[in-house]
């Protein structure tokens, strides 16, 4: 483990409106370049620049839409309203473009620096930006599946007629409140959290479980010097105090600056003179 890892904590600690300093940008760029196995963990803040509302901030979706509509119980009891709500959400995704965050993470994967993106987002924008190894913990709104036979198909089917050929109800292929996370994706994400030496959190408030237990796992590994947790988020998170580096601000701005800094660094993480 490099000495830089976990050596300092960024300006995020010093105040609510803190903006990442150039020193923090350099530190994160060095962590990224020196990591042997970096994994990203993203939340709604990665997609806000694409025009999608986040969920838990003061402007978030759950302040405007009752959370219970995205629940298993609501789907079972009020299927028509449930369908109308999700049709709106799927339609809202049309024409939405990946943000700077999605594009930069896709580039870092192509460069071999980033090994996987674990995401809590269901918008499919990481895949659209070109990321190959994406683990969507909460499912994927671009597909739907039959509640009876389990067959998966593009969400267009759900938009036109929410019933499968077998007669079962179609529902978005996302995790509803009251449902478990998809077992295979969870298993793989857990493996990535165990394997990585750098987990980069981007745009997540780290308040949703069990997803947030993955960065928590990295924090425990950090205590043994095995990994570093770095957090890029607009607001404070419960793990800020334990993270190796915290950069607070607009995720797209910060990643863009880190990306520029990476271009200046040599392959060993030292500045190119
Ligand atoms: Zn079916």
PDB file of C-alpha atoms and ligand atoms in Angstrom:
ATOM      1  CA  UNK A   1       0.000   0.000   0.000  1.00  0.00           C
ATOM      2  CA  UNK A   2       1.358   3.408  -0.959  1.00  0.00           C
ATOM      3  CA  UNK A   3       2.036   5.853   1.804  1.00  0.00           C
ATOM      4  CA  UNK A   4      -0.260   8.381   0.197  1.00  0.00           C
ATOM      5  CA  UNK A   5      -3.193   6.118   0.714  1.00  0.00           C
ATOM      6  CA  UNK A   6      -5.262   7.269   3.617  1.00  0.00           C
ATOM      7  CA  UNK A   7      -2.675   9.808   4.644  1.00  0.00           C
ATOM      8  CA  UNK A   8      -4.882  12.845   4.557  1.00  0.00           C
ATOM      9  CA  UNK A   9      -8.436  13.970   4.745  1.00  0.00           C
ATOM     10  CA  UNK A  10      -9.745  16.592   2.367  1.00  0.00           C
ATOM     11  CA  UNK A  11     -11.399  19.912   2.869  1.00  0.00           C
ATOM     12  CA  UNK A  12     -14.777  18.254   3.189  1.00  0.00           C
ATOM     13  CA  UNK A  13     -14.254  18.119   6.929  1.00  0.00           C
ATOM     14  CA  UNK A  14     -13.709  21.778   7.438  1.00  0.00           C
ATOM     15  CA  UNK A  15     -17.092  23.185   6.549  1.00  0.00           C
ATOM     16  CA  UNK A  16     -20.466  22.622   4.943  1.00  0.00           C
ATOM     17  CA  UNK A  17     -19.776  24.651   1.811  1.00  0.00           C
ATOM     18  CA  UNK A  18     -16.191  23.515   1.377  1.00  0.00           C
ATOM     19  CA  UNK A  19     -14.993  23.163  -2.179  1.00  0.00           C
ATOM     20  CA  UNK A  20     -12.325  20.630  -3.057  1.00  0.00           C
ATOM     21  CA  UNK A  21      -8.898  22.286  -2.965  1.00  0.00           C
ATOM     22  CA  UNK A  22      -6.260  21.760  -5.633  1.00  0.00           C
ATOM     23  CA  UNK A  23      -4.354  19.696  -3.060  1.00  0.00           C
ATOM     24  CA  UNK A  24      -7.350  17.388  -2.690  1.00  0.00           C
ATOM     25  CA  UNK A  25      -7.635  17.082  -6.465  1.00  0.00           C
ATOM     26  CA  UNK A  26      -3.962  16.125  -6.670  1.00  0.00           C
ATOM     27  CA  UNK A  27      -4.308  13.629  -3.837  1.00  0.00           C
ATOM     28  CA  UNK A  28      -7.274  11.929  -5.492  1.00  0.00           C
ATOM     29  CA  UNK A  29      -5.519  11.840  -8.868  1.00  0.00           C
ATOM     30  CA  UNK A  30      -2.513  10.201  -7.222  1.00  0.00           C
ATOM     31  CA  UNK A  31      -4.732   7.640  -5.492  1.00  0.00           C
ATOM     32  CA  UNK A  32      -6.426   6.845  -8.804  1.00  0.00           C
ATOM     33  CA  UNK A  33      -3.155   6.479 -10.669  1.00  0.00           C
ATOM     34  CA  UNK A  34      -1.467   4.362  -8.016  1.00  0.00           C
ATOM     35  CA  UNK A  35      -4.410   2.088  -7.316  1.00  0.00           C
ATOM     36  CA  UNK A  36      -3.996  -1.446  -8.569  1.00  0.00           C
ATOM     37  CA  UNK A  37      -7.713  -2.200  -8.383  1.00  0.00           C
ATOM     38  CA  UNK A  38     -10.071   0.770  -8.258  1.00  0.00           C
ATOM     39  CA  UNK A  39     -13.814   0.326  -8.022  1.00  0.00           C
ATOM     40  CA  UNK A  40     -16.370   3.139  -8.237  1.00  0.00           C
ATOM     41  CA  UNK A  41     -19.526   3.265  -6.143  1.00  0.00           C
ATOM     42  CA  UNK A  42     -22.047   5.715  -7.559  1.00  0.00           C
ATOM     43  CA  UNK A  43     -25.360   7.190  -6.519  1.00  0.00           C
ATOM     44  CA  UNK A  44     -27.885   9.703  -7.755  1.00  0.00           C
ATOM     45  CA  UNK A  45     -25.345  12.543  -7.663  1.00  0.00           C
ATOM     46  CA  UNK A  46     -23.624  10.933 -10.658  1.00  0.00           C
ATOM     47  CA  UNK A  47     -26.761  11.487 -12.734  1.00  0.00           C
ATOM     48  CA  UNK A  48     -28.005  14.875 -11.532  1.00  0.00           C
ATOM     49  CA  UNK A  49     -26.024  16.646 -14.264  1.00  0.00           C
ATOM     50  CA  UNK A  50     -27.879  14.505 -16.779  1.00  0.00           C
ATOM     51  CA  UNK A  51     -31.036  16.177 -15.556  1.00  0.00           C
ATOM     52  CA  UNK A  52     -32.308  13.317 -13.412  1.00  0.00           C
ATOM     53  CA  UNK A  53     -33.479  14.206  -9.918  1.00  0.00           C
ATOM     54  CA  UNK A  54     -31.696  12.611  -7.005  1.00  0.00           C
ATOM     55  CA  UNK A  55     -33.699  10.969  -4.284  1.00  0.00           C
ATOM     56  CA  UNK A  56     -32.748  12.127  -0.846  1.00  0.00           C
ATOM     57  CA  UNK A  57     -31.494  15.695  -1.067  1.00  0.00           C
ATOM     58  CA  UNK A  58     -33.810  18.588  -0.260  1.00  0.00           C
ATOM     59  CA  UNK A  59     -34.691  18.786  -3.980  1.00  0.00           C
ATOM     60  CA  UNK A  60     -34.823  15.008  -4.353  1.00  0.00           C
ATOM     61  CA  UNK A  61     -37.456  12.843  -5.988  1.00  0.00           C
ATOM     62  CA  UNK A  62     -38.748  11.406  -2.720  1.00  0.00           C
ATOM     63  CA  UNK A  63     -39.645  14.907  -1.550  1.00  0.00           C
ATOM     64  CA  UNK A  64     -42.097  15.147  -4.456  1.00  0.00           C
ATOM     65  CA  UNK A  65     -43.189  11.564  -5.066  1.00  0.00           C
ATOM     66  CA  UNK A  66     -44.423   9.402  -2.224  1.00  0.00           C
ATOM     67  CA  UNK A  67     -41.815   6.727  -1.578  1.00  0.00           C
ATOM     68  CA  UNK A  68     -44.482   4.052  -1.080  1.00  0.00           C
ATOM     69  CA  UNK A  69     -45.344   4.120  -4.811  1.00  0.00           C
ATOM     70  CA  UNK A  70     -42.057   2.341  -5.515  1.00  0.00           C
ATOM     71  CA  UNK A  71     -42.922  -0.509  -3.185  1.00  0.00           C
ATOM     72  CA  UNK A  72     -43.864  -4.130  -3.661  1.00  0.00           C
ATOM     73  CA  UNK A  73     -47.044  -3.619  -1.646  1.00  0.00           C
ATOM     74  CA  UNK A  74     -48.153  -0.697  -3.832  1.00  0.00           C
ATOM     75  CA  UNK A  75     -47.516  -2.683  -7.019  1.00  0.00           C
ATOM     76  CA  UNK A  76     -49.611  -5.566  -5.736  1.00  0.00           C
ATOM     77  CA  UNK A  77     -52.518  -3.434  -4.541  1.00  0.00           C
ATOM     78  CA  UNK A  78     -52.578  -0.555  -7.028  1.00  0.00           C
ATOM     79  CA  UNK A  79     -51.100  -1.969 -10.227  1.00  0.00           C
ATOM     80  CA  UNK A  80     -52.572   0.681 -12.566  1.00  0.00           C
ATOM     81  CA  UNK A  81     -51.194   3.588 -10.528  1.00  0.00           C
ATOM     82  CA  UNK A  82     -47.906   1.758 -10.153  1.00  0.00           C
ATOM     83  CA  UNK A  83     -47.695   1.336 -13.938  1.00  0.00           C
ATOM     84  CA  UNK A  84     -48.524   5.016 -14.512  1.00  0.00           C
ATOM     85  CA  UNK A  85     -45.802   6.110 -12.060  1.00  0.00           C
ATOM     86  CA  UNK A  86     -43.118   3.921 -13.639  1.00  0.00           C
ATOM     87  CA  UNK A  87     -44.153   4.757 -17.197  1.00  0.00           C
ATOM     88  CA  UNK A  88     -43.453   8.372 -16.288  1.00  0.00           C
ATOM     89  CA  UNK A  89     -40.048   7.511 -14.903  1.00  0.00           C
ATOM     90  CA  UNK A  90     -39.115   5.407 -17.943  1.00  0.00           C
ATOM     91  CA  UNK A  91     -40.338   8.099 -20.354  1.00  0.00           C
ATOM     92  CA  UNK A  92     -38.310  10.682 -18.411  1.00  0.00           C
ATOM     93  CA  UNK A  93     -35.150   8.711 -19.222  1.00  0.00           C
ATOM     94  CA  UNK A  94     -35.618   9.034 -22.967  1.00  0.00           C
ATOM     95  CA  UNK A  95     -33.170  11.465 -24.497  1.00  0.00           C
ATOM     96  CA  UNK A  96     -31.199  11.779 -21.254  1.00  0.00           C
ATOM     97  CA  UNK A  97     -27.472  11.805 -21.961  1.00  0.00           C
ATOM     98  CA  UNK A  98     -24.628  10.534 -19.765  1.00  0.00           C
ATOM     99  CA  UNK A  99     -23.009  13.204 -17.590  1.00  0.00           C
ATOM    100  CA  UNK A 100     -19.325  14.119 -17.246  1.00  0.00           C
ATOM    101  CA  UNK A 101     -19.186  11.655 -14.354  1.00  0.00           C
ATOM    102  CA  UNK A 102     -20.409   8.743 -16.493  1.00  0.00           C
ATOM    103  CA  UNK A 103     -18.076   9.620 -19.367  1.00  0.00           C
ATOM    104  CA  UNK A 104     -14.972  10.081 -17.217  1.00  0.00           C
ATOM    105  CA  UNK A 105     -15.543   6.805 -15.349  1.00  0.00           C
ATOM    106  CA  UNK A 106     -15.999   5.010 -18.686  1.00  0.00           C
ATOM    107  CA  UNK A 107     -12.695   6.493 -19.904  1.00  0.00           C
ATOM    108  CA  UNK A 108     -10.901   5.450 -16.710  1.00  0.00           C
ATOM    109  CA  UNK A 109     -12.158   1.909 -17.213  1.00  0.00           C
ATOM    110  CA  UNK A 110     -10.955   1.917 -20.823  1.00  0.00           C
ATOM    111  CA  UNK A 111      -7.551   3.146 -19.583  1.00  0.00           C
ATOM    112  CA  UNK A 112      -7.395   0.175 -17.213  1.00  0.00           C
ATOM    113  CA  UNK A 113      -7.568   2.241 -14.004  1.00  0.00           C
ATOM    114  CA  UNK A 114     -11.143   1.426 -13.069  1.00  0.00           C
ATOM    115  CA  UNK A 115     -12.187  -2.207 -12.778  1.00  0.00           C
ATOM    116  CA  UNK A 116     -15.905  -1.956 -12.031  1.00  0.00           C
ATOM    117  CA  UNK A 117     -18.732   0.474 -11.341  1.00  0.00           C
ATOM    118  CA  UNK A 118     -21.101  -0.503  -8.567  1.00  0.00           C
ATOM    119  CA  UNK A 119     -24.115   1.754  -8.931  1.00  0.00           C
ATOM    120  CA  UNK A 120     -27.285   2.437  -6.997  1.00  0.00           C
ATOM    121  CA  UNK A 121     -28.728   4.159 -10.066  1.00  0.00           C
ATOM    122  CA  UNK A 122     -31.264   2.440 -12.292  1.00  0.00           C
ATOM    123  CA  UNK A 123     -30.928   4.844 -15.240  1.00  0.00           C
ATOM    124  CA  UNK A 124     -28.456   2.808 -17.319  1.00  0.00           C
ATOM    125  CA  UNK A 125     -26.311   5.885 -17.999  1.00  0.00           C
ATOM    126  CA  UNK A 126     -23.014   4.226 -17.026  1.00  0.00           C
ATOM    127  CA  UNK A 127     -23.629   1.576 -19.688  1.00  0.00           C
ATOM    128  CA  UNK A 128     -24.719   4.247 -22.163  1.00  0.00           C
ATOM    129  CA  UNK A 129     -21.462   6.130 -21.551  1.00  0.00           C
ATOM    130  CA  UNK A 130     -19.486   2.998 -22.425  1.00  0.00           C
ATOM    131  CA  UNK A 131     -18.726   1.456 -19.030  1.00  0.00           C
ATOM    132  CA  UNK A 132     -18.502  -2.298 -19.493  1.00  0.00           C
ATOM    133  CA  UNK A 133     -18.407  -3.741 -16.013  1.00  0.00           C
ATOM    134  CA  UNK A 134     -21.427  -2.183 -14.316  1.00  0.00           C
ATOM    135  CA  UNK A 135     -23.091  -3.730 -11.278  1.00  0.00           C
ATOM    136  CA  UNK A 136     -26.545  -2.137 -10.886  1.00  0.00           C
ATOM    137  CA  UNK A 137     -27.406  -2.924  -7.272  1.00  0.00           C
ATOM    138  CA  UNK A 138     -30.958  -1.637  -7.594  1.00  0.00           C
ATOM    139  CA  UNK A 139     -31.717  -2.972 -11.063  1.00  0.00           C
ATOM    140  CA  UNK A 140     -32.152  -1.366 -14.457  1.00  0.00           C
ATOM    141  CA  UNK A 141     -35.098   0.764 -15.538  1.00  0.00           C
ATOM    142  CA  UNK A 142     -34.371   0.092 -19.214  1.00  0.00           C
ATOM    143  CA  UNK A 143     -35.629  -3.456 -18.861  1.00  0.00           C
ATOM    144  CA  UNK A 144     -38.760  -4.998 -17.418  1.00  0.00           C
ATOM    145  CA  UNK A 145     -39.553  -8.501 -16.301  1.00  0.00           C
ATOM    146  CA  UNK A 146     -42.560 -10.720 -15.829  1.00  0.00           C
ATOM    147  CA  UNK A 147     -43.655 -11.053 -12.237  1.00  0.00           C
ATOM    148  CA  UNK A 148     -44.864 -14.593 -12.996  1.00  0.00           C
ATOM    149  CA  UNK A 149     -42.335 -16.268 -15.345  1.00  0.00           C
ATOM    150  CA  UNK A 150     -39.369 -13.941 -14.774  1.00  0.00           C
ATOM    151  CA  UNK A 151     -38.710 -13.272 -18.471  1.00  0.00           C
ATOM    152  CA  UNK A 152     -36.772 -10.034 -19.023  1.00  0.00           C
ATOM    153  CA  UNK A 153     -37.280  -7.712 -21.986  1.00  0.00           C
ATOM    154  CA  UNK A 154     -36.743  -4.056 -22.942  1.00  0.00           C
ATOM    155  CA  UNK A 155     -38.932  -1.611 -21.029  1.00  0.00           C
ATOM    156  CA  UNK A 156     -40.795  -0.704 -24.249  1.00  0.00           C
ATOM    157  CA  UNK A 157     -42.967  -3.761 -23.594  1.00  0.00           C
ATOM    158  CA  UNK A 158     -43.963  -2.334 -20.213  1.00  0.00           C
ATOM    159  CA  UNK A 159     -44.755   1.003 -21.856  1.00  0.00           C
ATOM    160  CA  UNK A 160     -47.083  -0.464 -24.469  1.00  0.00           C
ATOM    161  CA  UNK A 161     -48.889  -3.160 -22.472  1.00  0.00           C
ATOM    162  CA  UNK A 162     -47.798  -4.197 -18.977  1.00  0.00           C
ATOM    163  CA  UNK A 163     -48.583  -7.906 -19.401  1.00  0.00           C
ATOM    164  CA  UNK A 164     -46.416 -10.821 -20.464  1.00  0.00           C
ATOM    165  CA  UNK A 165     -47.393 -13.415 -23.088  1.00  0.00           C
ATOM    166  CA  UNK A 166     -47.828 -15.831 -20.184  1.00  0.00           C
ATOM    167  CA  UNK A 167     -50.488 -13.547 -18.720  1.00  0.00           C
ATOM    168  CA  UNK A 168     -48.325 -12.369 -15.819  1.00  0.00           C
ATOM    169  CA  UNK A 169     -47.833  -8.711 -14.935  1.00  0.00           C
ATOM    170  CA  UNK A 170     -44.787  -6.905 -16.274  1.00  0.00           C
ATOM    171  CA  UNK A 171     -42.881  -4.713 -13.859  1.00  0.00           C
ATOM    172  CA  UNK A 172     -39.734  -2.608 -14.136  1.00  0.00           C
ATOM    173  CA  UNK A 173     -36.590  -4.638 -13.545  1.00  0.00           C
ATOM    174  CA  UNK A 174     -35.696  -2.567 -10.489  1.00  0.00           C
ATOM    175  CA  UNK A 175     -35.572  -3.303  -6.779  1.00  0.00           C
ATOM    176  CA  UNK A 176     -38.733  -2.047  -5.113  1.00  0.00           C
ATOM    177  CA  UNK A 177     -38.977  -1.151  -1.458  1.00  0.00           C
ATOM    178  CA  UNK A 178     -39.731  -4.417   0.275  1.00  0.00           C
ATOM    179  CA  UNK A 179     -37.647  -6.486  -2.161  1.00  0.00           C
ATOM    180  CA  UNK A 180     -34.165  -7.967  -1.879  1.00  0.00           C
ATOM    181  CA  UNK A 181     -31.261  -6.895  -4.050  1.00  0.00           C
ATOM    182  CA  UNK A 182     -30.520  -9.152  -7.045  1.00  0.00           C
ATOM    183  CA  UNK A 183     -28.387 -11.929  -5.544  1.00  0.00           C
ATOM    184  CA  UNK A 184     -25.789 -12.281  -8.310  1.00  0.00           C
ATOM    185  CA  UNK A 185     -25.129  -8.535  -8.611  1.00  0.00           C
ATOM    186  CA  UNK A 186     -24.880  -8.235  -4.840  1.00  0.00           C
ATOM    187  CA  UNK A 187     -22.462 -11.161  -4.651  1.00  0.00           C
ATOM    188  CA  UNK A 188     -20.209  -9.679  -7.328  1.00  0.00           C
ATOM    189  CA  UNK A 189     -20.322  -6.215  -5.754  1.00  0.00           C
ATOM    190  CA  UNK A 190     -19.344  -7.682  -2.411  1.00  0.00           C
ATOM    191  CA  UNK A 191     -16.394  -9.419  -4.079  1.00  0.00           C
ATOM    192  CA  UNK A 192     -15.300  -6.123  -5.652  1.00  0.00           C
ATOM    193  CA  UNK A 193     -15.463  -4.391  -2.264  1.00  0.00           C
ATOM    194  CA  UNK A 194     -13.252  -7.139  -0.830  1.00  0.00           C
ATOM    195  CA  UNK A 195     -10.804  -7.003  -3.707  1.00  0.00           C
ATOM    196  CA  UNK A 196     -10.361  -3.286  -4.413  1.00  0.00           C
ATOM    197  CA  UNK A 197      -7.530  -1.202  -2.996  1.00  0.00           C
ATOM    198  CA  UNK A 198      -9.426   2.012  -3.797  1.00  0.00           C
ATOM    199  CA  UNK A 199     -13.159   2.546  -3.693  1.00  0.00           C
ATOM    200  CA  UNK A 200     -14.219   5.879  -5.149  1.00  0.00           C
ATOM    201  CA  UNK A 201     -17.674   6.954  -4.007  1.00  0.00           C
ATOM    202  CA  UNK A 202     -19.270   9.437  -6.416  1.00  0.00           C
ATOM    203  CA  UNK A 203     -22.541  11.203  -5.702  1.00  0.00           C
ATOM    204  CA  UNK A 204     -23.938   8.998  -2.976  1.00  0.00           C
ATOM    205  CA  UNK A 205     -25.190  10.042   0.432  1.00  0.00           C
ATOM    206  CA  UNK A 206     -24.298   6.521   1.670  1.00  0.00           C
ATOM    207  CA  UNK A 207     -27.552   6.260   3.571  1.00  0.00           C
ATOM    208  CA  UNK A 208     -29.245   3.417   1.691  1.00  0.00           C
ATOM    209  CA  UNK A 209     -28.717  -0.124   2.938  1.00  0.00           C
ATOM    210  CA  UNK A 210     -27.573  -2.722   2.195  1.00  0.00           C
ATOM    211  CA  UNK A 211     -25.744  -0.798  -0.582  1.00  0.00           C
ATOM    212  CA  UNK A 212     -23.889   1.430   1.904  1.00  0.00           C
ATOM    213  CA  UNK A 213     -22.482  -1.624   3.672  1.00  0.00           C
ATOM    214  CA  UNK A 214     -20.058  -2.000   0.723  1.00  0.00           C
ATOM    215  CA  UNK A 215     -18.129   1.248   1.383  1.00  0.00           C
ATOM    216  CA  UNK A 216     -18.365   0.363   5.084  1.00  0.00           C
ATOM    217  CA  UNK A 217     -16.582  -2.874   4.272  1.00  0.00           C
ATOM    218  CA  UNK A 218     -13.836  -0.885   2.545  1.00  0.00           C
ATOM    219  CA  UNK A 219     -13.523   1.343   5.637  1.00  0.00           C
ATOM    220  CA  UNK A 220     -12.897  -1.755   7.756  1.00  0.00           C
ATOM    221  CA  UNK A 221     -10.287  -2.962   5.258  1.00  0.00           C
ATOM    222  CA  UNK A 222      -8.736   0.515   5.309  1.00  0.00           C
ATOM    223  CA  UNK A 223      -8.129   0.143   9.036  1.00  0.00           C
ATOM    224  CA  UNK A 224      -5.921  -2.835   8.163  1.00  0.00           C
ATOM    225  CA  UNK A 225      -4.129  -0.803   5.474  1.00  0.00           C
ATOM    226  CA  UNK A 226      -5.628  -2.876   2.666  1.00  0.00           C
ATOM    227  CA  UNK A 227      -7.710  -0.250   0.904  1.00  0.00           C
ATOM    228  CA  UNK A 228      -8.727   3.406   0.790  1.00  0.00           C
ATOM    229  CA  UNK A 229     -12.201   4.883   0.646  1.00  0.00           C
ATOM    230  CA  UNK A 230     -12.407   8.215  -1.225  1.00  0.00           C
ATOM    231  CA  UNK A 231     -15.688  10.144  -1.267  1.00  0.00           C
ATOM    232  CA  UNK A 232     -16.772  12.746  -3.829  1.00  0.00           C
ATOM    233  CA  UNK A 233     -20.170  14.124  -2.879  1.00  0.00           C
ATOM    234  CA  UNK A 234     -22.005  17.409  -2.602  1.00  0.00           C
ATOM    235  CA  UNK A 235     -23.225  16.768   0.939  1.00  0.00           C
ATOM    236  CA  UNK A 236     -21.645  15.194   4.011  1.00  0.00           C
ATOM    237  CA  UNK A 237     -21.975  11.425   4.382  1.00  0.00           C
ATOM    238  CA  UNK A 238     -21.931   9.210   7.481  1.00  0.00           C
ATOM    239  CA  UNK A 239     -18.577   7.761   6.380  1.00  0.00           C
ATOM    240  CA  UNK A 240     -16.717  11.069   5.895  1.00  0.00           C
ATOM    241  CA  UNK A 241     -14.891  10.778   9.221  1.00  0.00           C
ATOM    242  CA  UNK A 242     -13.568   7.327   8.353  1.00  0.00           C
ATOM    243  CA  UNK A 243     -12.752   7.954   4.702  1.00  0.00           C
ATOM    244  CA  UNK A 244      -9.172   8.428   3.550  1.00  0.00           C
ATOM    245  CA  UNK A 245     -10.139  11.395   1.390  1.00  0.00           C
ATOM    246  CA  UNK A 246     -13.312  13.475   1.138  1.00  0.00           C
ATOM    247  CA  UNK A 247     -13.909  15.959  -1.676  1.00  0.00           C
ATOM    248  CA  UNK A 248     -17.071  17.957  -1.379  1.00  0.00           C
ATOM    249  CA  UNK A 249     -18.610  19.692  -4.363  1.00  0.00           C
ATOM    250  CA  UNK A 250     -20.191  19.040  -7.749  1.00  0.00           C
ATOM    251  CA  UNK A 251     -19.096  15.539  -8.771  1.00  0.00           C
ATOM    252  CA  UNK A 252     -18.684  16.451 -12.457  1.00  0.00           C
ATOM    253  CA  UNK A 253     -16.450  19.436 -11.630  1.00  0.00           C
ATOM    254  CA  UNK A 254     -14.281  17.389  -9.291  1.00  0.00           C
ATOM    255  CA  UNK A 255     -13.869  14.392 -11.587  1.00  0.00           C
ATOM    256  CA  UNK A 256     -13.074  16.681 -14.507  1.00  0.00           C
ATOM    257  CA  UNK A 257     -10.290  18.338 -12.506  1.00  0.00           C
ATOM    258  CA  UNK A 258      -8.971  14.959 -11.362  1.00  0.00           C
ATOM    259  CA  UNK A 259      -9.054  13.763 -14.967  1.00  0.00           C
ATOM    260  CA  UNK A 260      -6.984  16.787 -16.028  1.00  0.00           C
ATOM    261  CA  UNK A 261      -4.565  16.176 -13.180  1.00  0.00           C
ATOM    262  CA  UNK A 262      -4.218  12.533 -14.259  1.00  0.00           C
ATOM    263  CA  UNK A 263      -3.128  13.720 -17.691  1.00  0.00           C
ATOM    264  CA  UNK A 264      -0.238  15.547 -15.979  1.00  0.00           C
ATOM    265  CA  UNK A 265       0.858  12.554 -13.929  1.00  0.00           C
ATOM    266  CA  UNK A 266       3.288   9.924 -15.105  1.00  0.00           C
ATOM    267  CA  UNK A 267       2.447   6.248 -14.968  1.00  0.00           C
ATOM    268  CA  UNK A 268       3.812   5.975 -11.420  1.00  0.00           C
ATOM    269  CA  UNK A 269       1.663   8.834 -10.181  1.00  0.00           C
ATOM    270  CA  UNK A 270       4.460  11.404 -10.105  1.00  0.00           C
ATOM    271  CA  UNK A 271       4.069  14.653 -12.042  1.00  0.00           C
ATOM    272  CA  UNK A 272       5.599  14.627 -15.504  1.00  0.00           C
ATOM    273  CA  UNK A 273       8.285  17.338 -15.569  1.00  0.00           C
TER     274      UNK A 273
HETATM  275 ZN1  LIG B   1     -44.398 -14.189 -18.136  1.00  0.00          ZN
END
